[in-house]
């Protein structure tokens, strides 16, 4: 305590080590809530969303400006940083809570817009309606409040289409709480669930999780309670619990936002899990690409140690539990649990055959439970509110909610949490607001490199583990990429195959060699006709015959999940978009106009003024023509980079 | 000659340079579990993993140099060559791909004349690709020395590079 004595204590309500009885009495929660309330009395609080997406959109400039205004005395407000509320399209988001006014959110804040917020709302109490997103007071839960008379027409957050169909458990605190403050987490009832669990026999904690029907959110959907039971029943003095925060799906960031926005929630979840199975030590394996998440976790862990929420004797219960943070080093396959274990042990992240399952022999040969971030994030609420509450949400075999990173060609991309059983249409058109630029929906890619593409005919699919599998996709970790008619499905399949090929660890032949063959086949399908020599045409047609068979062989024979699911992007596009493959193969035509090598660039003689710009910019010298005379593209030399089309001031270059 | 593999090497009898020694001191020796963290801290300090550094690390951790090399080459994070003065990372995640990051990457490639993972001859730029920077809502995304640039178009590649070159007085 000596080193930290000079700085503020980590908690103003937990003086000295926390205890079970104290937490269960509700005193820390009430006092922390009162402190927060007192902070708001007579003082304006400004919250700036500084998760990774907020920072990427320039959040730090806004923060610095606010600090400067505070220093100069023009405003006198309390500044707070929050994580991401998931309305990423509108970053940078700034929330203002004035005394006597509900908390209100402003979107897409830039420095000029900030000036307007300051001069109209902070200085004059006039709400600049055009900048307001909505009233974020008591979102996602909390008592209803009255909208002030002069604010008529300003929507509540929970009534906005983007939030209306969402149900927030995992993201319940994200974006509204200061992740660096233990007291704010306590004010929302934090660590009560841990206290409650510590009073229950271990076996009963496991049973509660089993009864809730919680299934792993990392991809496979294995029942979490069952996994815990295996590890619980192992008779071994040393067990481990591991959190998988490797989030390898390229295009998904659910776990990151939870770690950044609400780190205490997953610490509490892990501590409960550790107690349940009898592990004294937990490891958090987090991507090195998430520096902010690592910073928040480290701080939260340090705070917990200081007040006895982690350590040799947590909450005075005599139970030992502590956490170690391990940074991943950038390998997709390390998300696979046996590879992850190898990586923590300091080895190359290569998967091992199972059994033995990690629950029997995992990290350092000891029984180990590995769960995803979102899985752990659900645990505190399950324990506190009870298994039957959780089991009441969702569908028959998929309980609770799922967080998705909604991205791609959708109007409102961001992070959403929806109850299981919601349809794809509701997610894309109600929550996401439809297709970007009012385009036409073509497909939704769910499950990342292991998942598949679902077409328009499956928009009514209810999102749960089992219906997604039967549709040829999978839940995966929660990436949901929306594609419009300008997206080529062959190109999407190629994209994922490129990815899995470069991420294959190389241990088993079907994956190492098979995926390389798949890539060659897809490359041939989109190859430019002129560059074909010798028997390449024949090879191309061989691809047509072999593609599906090769996919199925890899699926059935690869050693780990990476290889087994790698063909899914091809299989699902073959299933639903066969006509696109056929157009590429037989007509040498890319309907979406995406596969450049199949395009023909032409100069329209009537439109060309002969300015010579395209000729100058063409990287391959494929354009000929005299100044002031119409130009011409030599087909054999054209590399289809599209530069000419981009630079032409007269739009004289067309593609077909 | 520059090959960082150490199969032919007799291990140095010289102690590691002071800066590396300070890093090694922070981790218990003879524990394989600390190999990756040591490599990470070392790379953070020196920007890449030199052959000598890997040999010293191997001795500290108590594994053959070949194993250290195996780990260093397995993970994308580790660089065995010194990077350029500025690093441009182009996101090649799904969301960015759907919004045209493949073309954007090509623009950077032709602007700099290098492929991903390579450094320009003048040592000014390293071009890298990364899978999802977690900012998919402003796709396509590129970072320049850690600063994010979102919603880019192909022509922005040239502008970004020109801006840095200008800052370097070129
Ligand atoms: C190639 C591959 C990559 C994976 N990547 C992740 C990942 O990034 N995050 C994750 O939580 N699980 C990932 N998994 C699933 C894990 O192996 C494991 O099933 C999961 O972490 C278990 O946690 P859960 O039961 O809570 O879902 C991956 C699996 C495979 C085969
Ligand atoms: S895919 Fe590029 S930031 Fe996510």
Coordinates of C-alpha atoms in Angstrom, one line a residue, chain A residues 8-504:
Chain A
X8 CA -6.1 8.2 -4.9
X9 CA -7.3 4.9 -3.4
X10 CA -8.6 2.4 -6.0
X11 CA -11.9 2.4 -4.3
X12 CA -13.6 5.0 -2.1
X13 CA -16.2 2.5 -0.9
X14 CA -14.0 -0.6 -0.2
X15 CA -11.7 0.7 2.4
X16 CA -9.4 -2.2 3.2
X17 CA -10.0 -5.8 1.9
X18 CA -13.5 -6.5 0.6
X19 CA -15.5 -9.3 2.2
X20 CA -18.3 -11.5 1.1
X21 CA -20.8 -10.3 3.7
X22 CA -20.1 -6.7 2.9
X23 CA -20.6 -7.1 -0.8
X24 CA -23.8 -9.1 -0.3
X25 CA -25.2 -6.5 2.0
X26 CA -25.3 -4.1 -0.9
X27 CA -23.5 -1.4 1.0
X28 CA -20.6 -0.9 -1.5
X29 CA -23.1 -0.7 -4.4
X30 CA -25.3 1.9 -2.7
X31 CA -22.4 4.0 -1.5
X32 CA -20.7 3.9 -4.9
X33 CA -24.0 4.9 -6.6
X34 CA -24.3 7.7 -4.1
X35 CA -20.8 8.9 -4.8
X36 CA -21.5 8.9 -8.5
X37 CA -24.7 10.8 -7.8
X38 CA -22.9 13.3 -5.7
X39 CA -20.4 13.8 -8.5
X40 CA -23.3 14.9 -10.7
X41 CA -24.8 17.3 -8.2
X42 CA -24.2 20.8 -9.4
X43 CA -21.6 19.8 -11.9
X44 CA -21.6 19.0 -15.6
X45 CA -20.0 15.7 -16.6
X46 CA -18.7 15.2 -20.1
X47 CA -18.0 11.6 -21.3
X48 CA -15.9 11.0 -24.3
X49 CA -16.0 7.5 -26.0
X50 CA -12.4 6.5 -26.2
X51 CA -12.5 2.9 -27.3
X52 CA -10.3 1.9 -30.2
X53 CA -12.9 3.1 -32.7
X54 CA -13.4 6.4 -30.9
X55 CA -9.6 6.9 -30.9
X56 CA -9.4 5.9 -34.5
X57 CA -12.0 8.6 -35.4
X58 CA -10.0 11.3 -33.6
X59 CA -11.3 11.0 -30.0
X60 CA -8.1 12.1 -28.5
X61 CA -8.3 15.5 -30.2
X62 CA -11.7 16.1 -28.7
X63 CA -10.5 15.0 -25.3
X64 CA -7.5 17.3 -25.5
X65 CA -9.6 20.2 -26.6
X66 CA -12.0 19.7 -23.7
X67 CA -9.1 19.6 -21.3
X68 CA -7.8 22.8 -22.8
X69 CA -11.2 24.5 -22.5
X70 CA -11.4 23.4 -18.8
X71 CA -7.9 24.8 -18.2
X72 CA -8.7 28.1 -19.8
X73 CA -11.7 28.4 -17.6
X74 CA -14.2 28.6 -20.4
X75 CA -16.0 25.5 -19.2
X76 CA -15.8 23.8 -15.8
X77 CA -16.8 20.2 -16.3
X78 CA -15.7 16.8 -15.0
X79 CA -14.2 14.8 -17.9
X80 CA -14.6 11.1 -18.1
X81 CA -13.5 8.4 -20.6
X82 CA -15.8 5.6 -21.5
X83 CA -15.5 2.6 -23.8
X84 CA -17.5 1.9 -26.9
X85 CA -21.3 1.8 -26.8
X86 CA -21.3 0.1 -30.1
X87 CA -22.8 2.9 -32.2
X88 CA -19.5 3.0 -34.0
X89 CA -20.9 4.7 -37.1
X90 CA -21.3 7.8 -35.0
X91 CA -17.9 8.0 -33.4
X92 CA -16.5 10.2 -31.9
X93 CA -19.4 10.2 -29.4
X94 CA -19.6 12.7 -26.6
X95 CA -22.1 12.5 -23.8
X96 CA -23.1 15.4 -21.6
X97 CA -24.8 15.1 -18.2
X98 CA -25.9 18.5 -16.9
X99 CA -27.4 18.9 -13.5
X100 CA -31.1 18.6 -13.8
X101 CA -30.9 17.3 -17.4
X102 CA -30.8 13.7 -18.6
X103 CA -27.6 12.5 -20.1
X104 CA -27.5 13.2 -23.8
X105 CA -25.3 11.9 -26.6
X106 CA -23.8 13.8 -29.5
X107 CA -22.5 11.9 -32.5
X108 CA -19.7 12.3 -35.1
X109 CA -18.1 15.0 -33.0
X110 CA -15.4 17.0 -34.7
X111 CA -13.6 20.1 -33.4
X112 CA -16.1 22.5 -35.1
X113 CA -19.0 20.5 -33.9
X114 CA -17.6 20.4 -30.4
X115 CA -17.4 24.2 -30.5
X116 CA -21.1 24.2 -31.2
X117 CA -21.9 21.9 -28.4
X118 CA -19.8 24.0 -26.0
X119 CA -21.2 27.3 -27.1
X120 CA -24.9 26.3 -27.4
X121 CA -25.4 23.6 -24.8
X122 CA -22.7 23.9 -22.2
X123 CA -22.7 27.7 -22.2
X124 CA -26.3 28.5 -23.0
X125 CA -28.4 25.4 -22.3
X126 CA -29.6 25.3 -25.9
X127 CA -29.6 21.8 -27.3
X128 CA -28.1 21.8 -30.8
X129 CA -30.7 19.3 -32.2
X130 CA -28.8 18.5 -35.4
X131 CA -25.9 17.0 -33.4
X132 CA -27.9 15.0 -30.9
X133 CA -28.1 11.3 -31.4
X134 CA -30.5 10.7 -28.5
X135 CA -30.9 10.7 -24.7
X136 CA -28.6 8.1 -23.3
X137 CA -29.8 8.4 -19.7
X138 CA -30.6 5.0 -18.2
X139 CA -29.6 3.1 -21.3
X140 CA -29.6 0.1 -21.5
X141 CA -31.4 -0.3 -18.2
X142 CA -32.5 1.8 -15.4
X143 CA -35.7 3.7 -14.4
X144 CA -37.6 5.6 -17.1
X145 CA -37.4 9.3 -17.0
X146 CA -39.3 12.2 -18.3
X147 CA -38.1 14.0 -21.4
X148 CA -38.0 17.7 -20.5
X149 CA -40.7 19.8 -22.2
X150 CA -38.3 21.9 -24.3
X151 CA -36.6 18.7 -25.5
X152 CA -39.8 17.3 -27.1
X153 CA -39.0 15.1 -30.1
X154 CA -35.5 14.1 -28.9
X155 CA -35.4 10.3 -28.9
X156 CA -34.4 8.1 -26.0
X157 CA -31.6 5.8 -26.9
X158 CA -33.7 2.7 -26.2
X159 CA -36.3 3.9 -28.7
X160 CA -33.8 4.4 -31.6
X161 CA -34.2 1.7 -34.2
X162 CA -30.5 0.7 -33.7
X163 CA -31.0 0.0 -30.0
X164 CA -34.7 -1.0 -29.9
X165 CA -34.2 -4.7 -30.8
X166 CA -31.0 -5.1 -28.8
X167 CA -30.9 -6.8 -25.4
X168 CA -27.8 -5.9 -23.5
X169 CA -26.2 -8.2 -21.0
X170 CA -22.6 -8.6 -22.0
X171 CA -22.5 -5.0 -23.3
X172 CA -24.6 -3.7 -20.5
X173 CA -21.9 -1.4 -19.2
X174 CA -19.9 -0.8 -22.3
X175 CA -19.8 2.8 -23.3
X176 CA -21.6 4.1 -20.2
X177 CA -19.1 3.2 -17.5
X178 CA -15.6 4.4 -16.9
X179 CA -13.5 1.1 -17.3
X180 CA -10.8 2.4 -15.1
X181 CA -13.0 2.9 -12.1
X182 CA -13.7 0.0 -9.8
X183 CA -16.3 2.0 -8.0
X184 CA -18.4 2.5 -11.1
X185 CA -18.5 -1.2 -11.6
X186 CA -19.4 -1.7 -7.9
X187 CA -22.2 0.9 -8.4
X188 CA -23.7 -1.4 -11.0
X189 CA -23.7 -4.3 -8.6
X190 CA -20.2 -5.5 -9.5
X191 CA -18.6 -8.4 -7.7
X192 CA -21.9 -9.3 -5.9
X193 CA -22.1 -12.4 -8.1
X194 CA -18.6 -13.5 -7.1
X195 CA -19.5 -13.0 -3.4
X196 CA -22.7 -15.0 -3.9
X197 CA -20.8 -17.8 -5.7
X198 CA -18.2 -18.1 -3.0
X199 CA -20.9 -18.9 -0.5
X200 CA -22.2 -21.7 -2.7
X201 CA -20.5 -25.1 -2.9
X202 CA -18.4 -25.3 -6.0
X203 CA -20.5 -28.0 -7.5
X204 CA -23.6 -25.9 -7.2
X205 CA -21.9 -23.0 -9.1
X206 CA -21.2 -25.5 -11.9
X207 CA -24.7 -26.7 -11.8
X208 CA -26.1 -23.2 -12.1
X209 CA -24.1 -22.5 -15.2
X210 CA -25.2 -25.9 -16.6
X211 CA -28.8 -25.1 -15.9
X212 CA -28.6 -21.7 -17.6
X213 CA -27.9 -23.4 -20.9
X214 CA -25.0 -21.1 -21.6
X215 CA -23.0 -22.2 -24.6
X216 CA -19.5 -21.2 -25.6
X217 CA -19.4 -17.9 -27.5
X218 CA -16.0 -18.6 -29.1
X219 CA -17.4 -20.5 -32.0
X220 CA -18.2 -24.1 -31.3
X221 CA -21.0 -23.5 -28.9
X222 CA -20.0 -26.2 -26.5
X223 CA -22.2 -26.1 -23.3
X224 CA -20.1 -24.2 -20.8
X225 CA -21.5 -26.0 -17.8
X226 CA -20.5 -29.3 -19.2
X227 CA -17.0 -28.2 -19.8
X228 CA -16.7 -26.9 -16.3
X229 CA -18.1 -30.2 -15.0
X230 CA -15.3 -32.2 -16.7
X231 CA -12.6 -30.0 -15.1
X232 CA -14.4 -29.9 -11.8
X233 CA -14.5 -33.7 -11.5
X234 CA -10.7 -34.0 -12.2
X235 CA -8.9 -34.8 -9.0
X236 CA -5.8 -32.6 -9.3
X237 CA -4.5 -29.9 -6.9
X238 CA -3.5 -27.7 -9.8
X239 CA -6.0 -26.6 -12.4
X240 CA -6.1 -23.6 -14.7
X241 CA -8.8 -21.4 -16.2
X242 CA -8.0 -19.6 -19.4
X243 CA -9.7 -16.8 -21.2
X244 CA -9.5 -16.9 -25.0
X245 CA -9.2 -13.2 -26.1
X246 CA -7.3 -14.0 -29.2
X247 CA -10.2 -12.8 -31.4
X248 CA -8.7 -14.0 -34.6
X249 CA -11.7 -13.5 -36.9
X250 CA -10.5 -10.7 -39.3
X251 CA -13.4 -8.4 -39.2
X252 CA -14.7 -8.8 -35.7
X253 CA -14.1 -6.9 -32.5
X254 CA -16.7 -8.0 -29.9
X255 CA -14.2 -9.2 -27.4
X256 CA -12.0 -6.2 -27.7
X257 CA -14.9 -3.8 -26.9
X258 CA -15.9 -5.8 -23.8
X259 CA -12.3 -5.9 -22.6
X260 CA -11.8 -2.2 -23.2
X261 CA -15.2 -1.1 -21.9
X262 CA -15.9 -3.4 -19.0
X263 CA -12.8 -5.3 -17.9
X264 CA -14.1 -6.0 -14.4
X265 CA -17.0 -8.0 -15.8
X266 CA -14.7 -10.6 -17.3
X267 CA -12.4 -10.7 -14.3
X268 CA -15.5 -11.4 -12.1
X269 CA -16.6 -14.1 -14.6
X270 CA -13.2 -15.7 -14.5
X271 CA -12.9 -15.7 -10.8
X272 CA -16.3 -17.4 -10.5
X273 CA -15.2 -20.0 -13.1
X274 CA -11.9 -20.5 -11.3
X275 CA -13.7 -21.1 -8.0
X276 CA -16.2 -23.4 -9.6
X277 CA -13.7 -25.8 -11.1
X278 CA -11.1 -25.4 -8.4
X279 CA -8.4 -23.4 -10.3
X280 CA -6.2 -21.1 -8.4
X281 CA -4.7 -19.5 -11.4
X282 CA -6.2 -17.9 -14.5
X283 CA -4.5 -16.9 -17.8
X284 CA -5.9 -14.2 -20.1
X285 CA -4.6 -14.7 -23.6
X286 CA -5.1 -11.5 -25.5
X287 CA -4.1 -10.3 -28.9
X288 CA -1.1 -8.0 -28.9
X289 CA -2.9 -5.9 -31.4
X290 CA -5.2 -4.7 -28.6
X291 CA -3.0 -2.4 -26.6
X292 CA -5.8 -0.5 -25.1
X293 CA -7.6 -3.7 -23.9
X294 CA -4.3 -4.8 -22.3
X295 CA -3.9 -1.5 -20.6
X296 CA -7.4 -1.6 -19.2
X297 CA -7.1 -5.2 -18.1
X298 CA -3.8 -4.6 -16.3
X299 CA -5.2 -1.7 -14.4
X300 CA -8.3 -3.6 -13.4
X301 CA -6.3 -6.6 -12.3
X302 CA -4.1 -4.4 -10.2
X303 CA -7.1 -2.7 -8.6
X304 CA -8.6 -6.1 -7.8
X305 CA -5.4 -7.3 -6.1
X306 CA -5.3 -4.2 -4.0
X307 CA -8.8 -4.7 -2.5
X308 CA -8.6 -8.5 -2.2
X309 CA -10.8 -9.4 -5.1
X310 CA -7.8 -11.3 -6.5
X311 CA -5.0 -12.9 -4.6
X312 CA -4.3 -15.5 -2.0
X313 CA -7.5 -15.1 -0.1
X314 CA -10.2 -13.5 -2.2
X315 CA -13.0 -11.7 -0.3
X316 CA -11.7 -13.3 2.9
X317 CA -13.1 -16.7 1.8
X318 CA -9.8 -18.5 2.0
X319 CA -10.0 -19.2 -1.7
X320 CA -7.0 -18.3 -3.8
X321 CA -7.3 -17.0 -7.3
X322 CA -5.1 -14.7 -9.4
X323 CA -4.7 -13.8 -13.0
X324 CA -1.8 -13.6 -15.5
X325 CA -2.0 -11.7 -18.7
X326 CA -0.4 -13.2 -21.8
X327 CA -0.1 -11.4 -25.1
X328 CA -0.7 -13.3 -28.3
X329 CA 1.8 -12.7 -31.0
X330 CA -0.4 -12.7 -34.1
X331 CA -1.4 -16.1 -35.2
X332 CA -5.0 -17.0 -36.1
X333 CA -4.5 -20.6 -35.2
X334 CA -3.7 -19.7 -31.6
X335 CA -7.4 -19.1 -31.1
X336 CA -7.7 -22.9 -31.3
X337 CA -7.6 -24.1 -27.7
X338 CA -4.7 -26.6 -27.9
X339 CA -2.6 -24.2 -30.0
X340 CA -3.4 -21.5 -27.5
X341 CA -2.1 -23.7 -24.7
X342 CA 1.1 -24.4 -26.7
X343 CA 1.5 -20.6 -27.2
X344 CA 1.2 -19.9 -23.4
X345 CA 3.8 -22.5 -22.8
X346 CA 6.2 -20.6 -25.0
X347 CA 6.0 -22.9 -28.1
X348 CA 4.9 -22.6 -31.7
X349 CA 1.1 -22.4 -31.7
X350 CA 0.4 -25.8 -33.2
X351 CA -2.8 -27.6 -32.4
X352 CA -2.7 -31.1 -30.8
X353 CA -5.1 -33.9 -31.5
X354 CA -7.9 -34.3 -28.8
X355 CA -8.4 -36.3 -26.7
X356 CA -6.9 -35.7 -24.2
X357 CA -9.2 -32.7 -23.9
X358 CA -7.8 -29.7 -22.1
X359 CA -10.3 -30.3 -19.3
X360 CA -8.3 -33.4 -18.5
X361 CA -4.8 -32.4 -19.6
X362 CA -4.3 -28.9 -20.7
X363 CA -2.0 -26.1 -19.8
X364 CA 1.3 -27.6 -18.4
X365 CA -0.5 -30.9 -18.5
X366 CA -3.1 -29.8 -15.9
X367 CA -6.9 -29.8 -16.2
X368 CA -7.8 -26.6 -17.9
X369 CA -10.9 -24.8 -18.9
X370 CA -10.8 -22.4 -21.9
X371 CA -13.6 -20.1 -22.6
X372 CA -14.2 -17.1 -24.7
X373 CA -14.4 -13.5 -23.4
X374 CA -18.1 -13.2 -24.1
X375 CA -18.8 -16.6 -22.4
X376 CA -17.1 -15.3 -19.2
X377 CA -18.9 -12.0 -19.5
X378 CA -22.3 -13.7 -19.2
X379 CA -21.3 -15.6 -16.0
X380 CA -21.7 -12.9 -13.4
X381 CA -25.3 -12.1 -14.4
X382 CA -26.2 -15.8 -14.6
X383 CA -25.0 -16.3 -11.0
X384 CA -26.6 -13.2 -9.7
X385 CA -30.0 -13.3 -11.5
X386 CA -30.2 -17.1 -11.6
X387 CA -30.0 -19.8 -14.3
X388 CA -33.8 -19.6 -15.0
X389 CA -33.6 -15.9 -15.8
X390 CA -30.9 -16.6 -18.4
X391 CA -32.6 -19.7 -19.8
X392 CA -35.7 -17.6 -20.4
X393 CA -33.9 -15.6 -23.1
X394 CA -33.3 -17.0 -26.5
X395 CA -34.4 -20.2 -28.2
X396 CA -34.8 -23.9 -27.3
X397 CA -31.1 -24.9 -27.5
X398 CA -29.5 -21.4 -27.7
X399 CA -29.9 -19.3 -24.6
X400 CA -29.1 -15.7 -23.9
X401 CA -27.8 -13.1 -26.3
X402 CA -25.1 -12.9 -28.8
X403 CA -22.8 -9.9 -29.6
X404 CA -22.2 -9.3 -33.3
X405 CA -19.8 -6.9 -35.0
X406 CA -22.1 -5.7 -37.7
X407 CA -19.9 -4.4 -40.6
X408 CA -19.5 -4.2 -44.3
X409 CA -22.1 -2.6 -46.6
X410 CA -24.6 -1.8 -43.9
X411 CA -25.8 1.7 -43.0
X412 CA -25.0 1.5 -39.3
X413 CA -22.0 -0.6 -38.6
X414 CA -21.1 -1.2 -35.0
X415 CA -21.4 -3.6 -32.1
X416 CA -24.7 -5.0 -31.3
X417 CA -26.1 -7.5 -28.8
X418 CA -29.3 -9.3 -29.7
X419 CA -31.3 -12.1 -28.2
X420 CA -30.8 -15.5 -29.8
X421 CA -33.5 -16.3 -32.2
X422 CA -33.7 -12.9 -33.8
X423 CA -33.8 -13.1 -37.6
X424 CA -31.0 -12.0 -39.9
X425 CA -33.4 -9.6 -41.5
X426 CA -34.1 -7.9 -38.2
X427 CA -30.4 -7.5 -37.6
X428 CA -29.5 -6.1 -41.0
X429 CA -32.6 -4.0 -41.8
X430 CA -34.0 -3.0 -38.4
X431 CA -30.9 -2.7 -36.3
X432 CA -28.4 -2.0 -39.1
X433 CA -30.8 0.3 -40.9
X434 CA -30.4 -1.5 -44.3
X435 CA -27.8 -1.5 -47.0
X436 CA -25.4 1.3 -47.5
X437 CA -26.4 3.8 -50.2
X438 CA -29.7 2.0 -50.4
X439 CA -28.0 -0.8 -52.4
X440 CA -29.3 -4.3 -52.8
X441 CA -28.6 -7.0 -50.2
X442 CA -26.8 -10.0 -51.5
X443 CA -25.3 -12.0 -48.7
X444 CA -24.3 -11.9 -45.0
X445 CA -21.1 -13.6 -44.0
X446 CA -21.3 -15.1 -40.5
X447 CA -18.6 -16.8 -38.6
X448 CA -15.5 -15.4 -40.3
X449 CA -13.0 -17.7 -42.0
X450 CA -14.8 -20.8 -40.6
X451 CA -18.3 -19.5 -41.5
X452 CA -20.4 -19.1 -44.6
X453 CA -22.4 -16.7 -46.7
X454 CA -26.2 -16.6 -46.3
X455 CA -28.2 -15.4 -49.3
X456 CA -31.4 -13.3 -49.4
X457 CA -33.6 -16.5 -49.2
X458 CA -32.2 -17.1 -45.7
X459 CA -32.9 -13.7 -44.3
X460 CA -35.6 -15.1 -42.2
X461 CA -33.2 -17.5 -40.5
X462 CA -33.4 -17.3 -36.8
X463 CA -30.0 -16.8 -35.4
X464 CA -29.0 -19.6 -33.2
X465 CA -26.2 -22.2 -33.2
X466 CA -28.2 -25.0 -34.8
X467 CA -30.0 -23.2 -37.5
X468 CA -26.8 -21.5 -38.6
X469 CA -25.0 -24.8 -38.9
X470 CA -27.8 -26.3 -41.0
X471 CA -27.6 -23.3 -43.2
X472 CA -24.0 -24.0 -43.9
X473 CA -22.6 -21.1 -41.8
X474 CA -21.7 -21.1 -38.1
X475 CA -22.1 -18.7 -35.2
X476 CA -18.3 -18.3 -35.0
X477 CA -17.3 -15.6 -32.6
X478 CA -19.7 -13.0 -34.0
X479 CA -18.4 -11.3 -37.1
X480 CA -21.3 -10.4 -39.4
X481 CA -20.3 -8.8 -42.6
X482 CA -23.0 -7.5 -44.9
X483 CA -22.5 -7.7 -48.6
X484 CA -24.3 -5.9 -51.4
X485 CA -24.6 -6.6 -55.2
X486 CA -21.2 -5.0 -55.8
X487 CA -19.5 -7.8 -53.8
X488 CA -18.4 -10.9 -55.8
X489 CA -18.9 -14.1 -53.9
X490 CA -16.0 -15.9 -55.7
X491 CA -13.8 -13.0 -54.5
X492 CA -15.1 -13.4 -51.0
X493 CA -14.3 -17.1 -51.0
X494 CA -10.8 -16.3 -52.4
X495 CA -10.3 -13.7 -49.7
X496 CA -10.9 -16.2 -46.9
X497 CA -8.9 -18.9 -48.5
X498 CA -6.0 -16.6 -48.8
X499 CA -6.4 -15.8 -45.2
X500 CA -6.6 -19.4 -44.0
X501 CA -3.8 -20.4 -46.3
X502 CA -1.4 -17.9 -44.8
X503 CA -2.6 -18.8 -41.2
X504 CA -2.4 -22.6 -41.6

